[in-house]
């Protein structure tokens, strides 16, 4: 009796149930991964689209970073590195660039000769998405950075 059961399984023309379930499972996993990746690629695509002034968000970030590059000193660079330290390493360079652009914009609009600690804190608060304000305040408190003068920026 045993050899006939094995023979029937080996000669069966339909795939086994576990095989079909594993195909369905991996199909769902792969579709989920593609949707997540597509979402992030679409967000990046939206940043590259030109706005009404003809420049994209990334163009403006590059403009402010390049324009403020000579204004950065070692102290402000070290503070920027500290501020982006909680960001996961995969995204840290992108976050650092966008925060540096906002800091540079604030410093230039204030007609400063160099980027100061106040510019860094203010730019960090403005560049951080509103949904992360709770974490931002906890991080600033942990590092003993006074954000009270810029509290009004948290509720924008």
GROMACS .gro file of C-alpha atoms in nm:
model
  156
    1UNK     CA    1   0.000   0.000   0.000
    2UNK     CA    2   0.278   0.245   0.082
    3UNK     CA    3   0.447   0.234  -0.263
    4UNK     CA    4   0.119   0.317  -0.434
    5UNK     CA    5   0.067   0.629  -0.220
    6UNK     CA    6   0.418   0.751  -0.304
    7UNK     CA    7   0.366   0.670  -0.670
    8UNK     CA    8   0.037   0.861  -0.674
    9UNK     CA    9   0.204   1.164  -0.514
   10UNK     CA   10   0.494   1.160  -0.759
   11UNK     CA   11   0.275   1.106  -1.064
   12UNK     CA   12   0.006   1.354  -0.964
   13UNK     CA   13  -0.054   1.629  -1.220
   14UNK     CA   14  -0.171   1.890  -0.969
   15UNK     CA   15   0.076   2.069  -0.742
   16UNK     CA   16   0.053   2.002  -0.372
   17UNK     CA   17  -0.136   2.236  -0.144
   18UNK     CA   18   0.173   2.358   0.048
   19UNK     CA   19   0.342   2.452  -0.280
   20UNK     CA   20   0.043   2.657  -0.395
   21UNK     CA   21   0.019   2.826  -0.054
   22UNK     CA   22   0.388   2.918  -0.063
   23UNK     CA   23   0.345   3.066  -0.414
   24UNK     CA   24   0.048   3.273  -0.290
   25UNK     CA   25   0.241   3.387   0.019
   26UNK     CA   26   0.548   3.501  -0.177
   27UNK     CA   27   0.327   3.673  -0.436
   28UNK     CA   28   0.170   3.880  -0.158
   29UNK     CA   29   0.511   3.957  -0.004
   30UNK     CA   30   0.659   4.067  -0.338
   31UNK     CA   31   0.356   4.281  -0.428
   32UNK     CA   32   0.377   4.449  -0.085
   33UNK     CA   33   0.748   4.521  -0.130
   34UNK     CA   34   0.688   4.664  -0.477
   35UNK     CA   35   0.409   4.889  -0.346
   36UNK     CA   36   0.625   5.022  -0.064
   37UNK     CA   37   0.917   5.087  -0.300
   38UNK     CA   38   0.685   5.251  -0.552
   39UNK     CA   39   0.548   5.481  -0.283
   40UNK     CA   40   0.897   5.609  -0.194
   41UNK     CA   41   0.997   5.645  -0.558
   42UNK     CA   42   0.680   5.844  -0.626
   43UNK     CA   43   0.757   6.077  -0.334
   44UNK     CA   44   1.105   6.135  -0.476
   45UNK     CA   45   0.952   6.200  -0.820
   46UNK     CA   46   0.723   6.467  -0.672
   47UNK     CA   47   1.026   6.649  -0.527
   48UNK     CA   48   1.183   6.672  -0.873
   49UNK     CA   49   0.876   6.825  -1.040
   50UNK     CA   50   0.915   7.200  -1.100
   51UNK     CA   51   0.700   7.438  -0.902
   52UNK     CA   52   0.542   7.762  -1.025
   53UNK     CA   53   0.879   7.941  -1.021
   54UNK     CA   54   1.034   7.677  -1.250
   55UNK     CA   55   1.256   7.517  -0.985
   56UNK     CA   56   1.189   7.195  -0.798
   57UNK     CA   57   1.219   7.141  -0.424
   58UNK     CA   58   1.554   6.968  -0.480
   59UNK     CA   59   1.678   7.259  -0.694
   60UNK     CA   60   1.598   7.501  -0.412
   61UNK     CA   61   1.770   7.277  -0.157
   62UNK     CA   62   2.083   7.265  -0.371
   63UNK     CA   63   2.068   7.643  -0.419
   64UNK     CA   64   2.052   7.718  -0.045
   65UNK     CA   65   2.323   7.465   0.041
   66UNK     CA   66   2.564   7.599  -0.221
   67UNK     CA   67   2.492   7.962  -0.138
   68UNK     CA   68   2.547   7.908   0.235
   69UNK     CA   69   2.847   7.672   0.206
   70UNK     CA   70   3.111   7.939   0.295
   71UNK     CA   71   2.910   8.040   0.603
   72UNK     CA   72   2.944   7.705   0.781
   73UNK     CA   73   3.207   7.670   1.054
   74UNK     CA   74   3.323   7.358   1.238
   75UNK     CA   75   3.091   7.419   1.533
   76UNK     CA   76   2.779   7.447   1.317
   77UNK     CA   77   2.881   7.140   1.113
   78UNK     CA   78   2.924   6.941   1.435
   79UNK     CA   79   2.582   7.056   1.558
   80UNK     CA   80   2.425   6.953   1.227
   81UNK     CA   81   2.584   6.609   1.261
   82UNK     CA   82   2.441   6.583   1.613
   83UNK     CA   83   2.095   6.688   1.496
   84UNK     CA   84   2.080   6.424   1.221
   85UNK     CA   85   2.227   6.147   1.438
   86UNK     CA   86   1.887   5.988   1.524
   87UNK     CA   87   1.801   5.951   1.154
   88UNK     CA   88   1.868   5.596   1.025
   89UNK     CA   89   2.196   5.578   0.831
   90UNK     CA   90   2.024   5.492   0.504
   91UNK     CA   91   1.841   5.828   0.509
   92UNK     CA   92   2.092   6.040   0.703
   93UNK     CA   93   2.260   6.205   0.402
   94UNK     CA   94   1.927   6.308   0.252
   95UNK     CA   95   1.802   6.443   0.587
   96UNK     CA   96   2.131   6.626   0.643
   97UNK     CA   97   2.107   6.792   0.302
   98UNK     CA   98   1.748   6.908   0.347
   99UNK     CA   99   1.813   7.035   0.702
  100UNK     CA  100   2.133   7.212   0.589
  101UNK     CA  101   1.935   7.377   0.308
  102UNK     CA  102   1.677   7.510   0.554
  103UNK     CA  103   1.949   7.630   0.793
  104UNK     CA  104   2.133   7.802   0.506
  105UNK     CA  105   1.812   7.967   0.387
  106UNK     CA  106   1.741   8.103   0.736
  107UNK     CA  107   2.097   8.231   0.778
  108UNK     CA  108   2.097   8.404   0.438
  109UNK     CA  109   1.753   8.557   0.489
  110UNK     CA  110   1.875   8.696   0.824
  111UNK     CA  111   2.177   8.844   0.643
  112UNK     CA  112   2.417   8.658   0.873
  113UNK     CA  113   2.788   8.628   0.800
  114UNK     CA  114   2.806   8.274   0.939
  115UNK     CA  115   2.575   7.992   1.042
  116UNK     CA  116   2.521   8.006   1.417
  117UNK     CA  117   2.382   7.764   1.673
  118UNK     CA  118   2.050   7.953   1.668
  119UNK     CA  119   2.025   7.917   1.290
  120UNK     CA  120   2.089   7.543   1.324
  121UNK     CA  121   1.821   7.491   1.589
  122UNK     CA  122   1.568   7.704   1.403
  123UNK     CA  123   1.642   7.530   1.070
  124UNK     CA  124   1.622   7.187   1.232
  125UNK     CA  125   1.279   7.265   1.376
  126UNK     CA  126   1.148   7.408   1.047
  127UNK     CA  127   1.289   7.123   0.835
  128UNK     CA  128   1.150   6.849   1.058
  129UNK     CA  129   0.801   6.728   0.956
  130UNK     CA  130   0.520   6.825   1.192
  131UNK     CA  131   0.441   6.460   1.269
  132UNK     CA  132   0.789   6.425   1.427
  133UNK     CA  133   0.762   6.728   1.660
  134UNK     CA  134   0.714   6.512   1.969
  135UNK     CA  135   1.034   6.320   1.897
  136UNK     CA  136   1.214   6.644   1.804
  137UNK     CA  137   1.136   6.804   2.142
  138UNK     CA  138   1.243   6.489   2.328
  139UNK     CA  139   1.570   6.477   2.131
  140UNK     CA  140   1.647   6.845   2.195
  141UNK     CA  141   1.573   6.806   2.568
  142UNK     CA  142   1.793   6.496   2.586
  143UNK     CA  143   2.084   6.690   2.433
  144UNK     CA  144   2.015   6.993   2.655
  145UNK     CA  145   1.940   7.221   2.361
  146UNK     CA  146   1.704   7.508   2.446
  147UNK     CA  147   1.428   7.531   2.189
  148UNK     CA  148   1.197   7.764   2.386
  149UNK     CA  149   1.266   8.071   2.164
  150UNK     CA  150   1.150   7.868   1.863
  151UNK     CA  151   0.848   7.698   2.018
  152UNK     CA  152   0.619   7.899   1.793
  153UNK     CA  153   0.772   7.714   1.493
  154UNK     CA  154   0.653   7.380   1.630
  155UNK     CA  155   0.289   7.479   1.581
  156UNK     CA  156   0.315   7.587   1.219
   0.00000   0.00000   0.00000
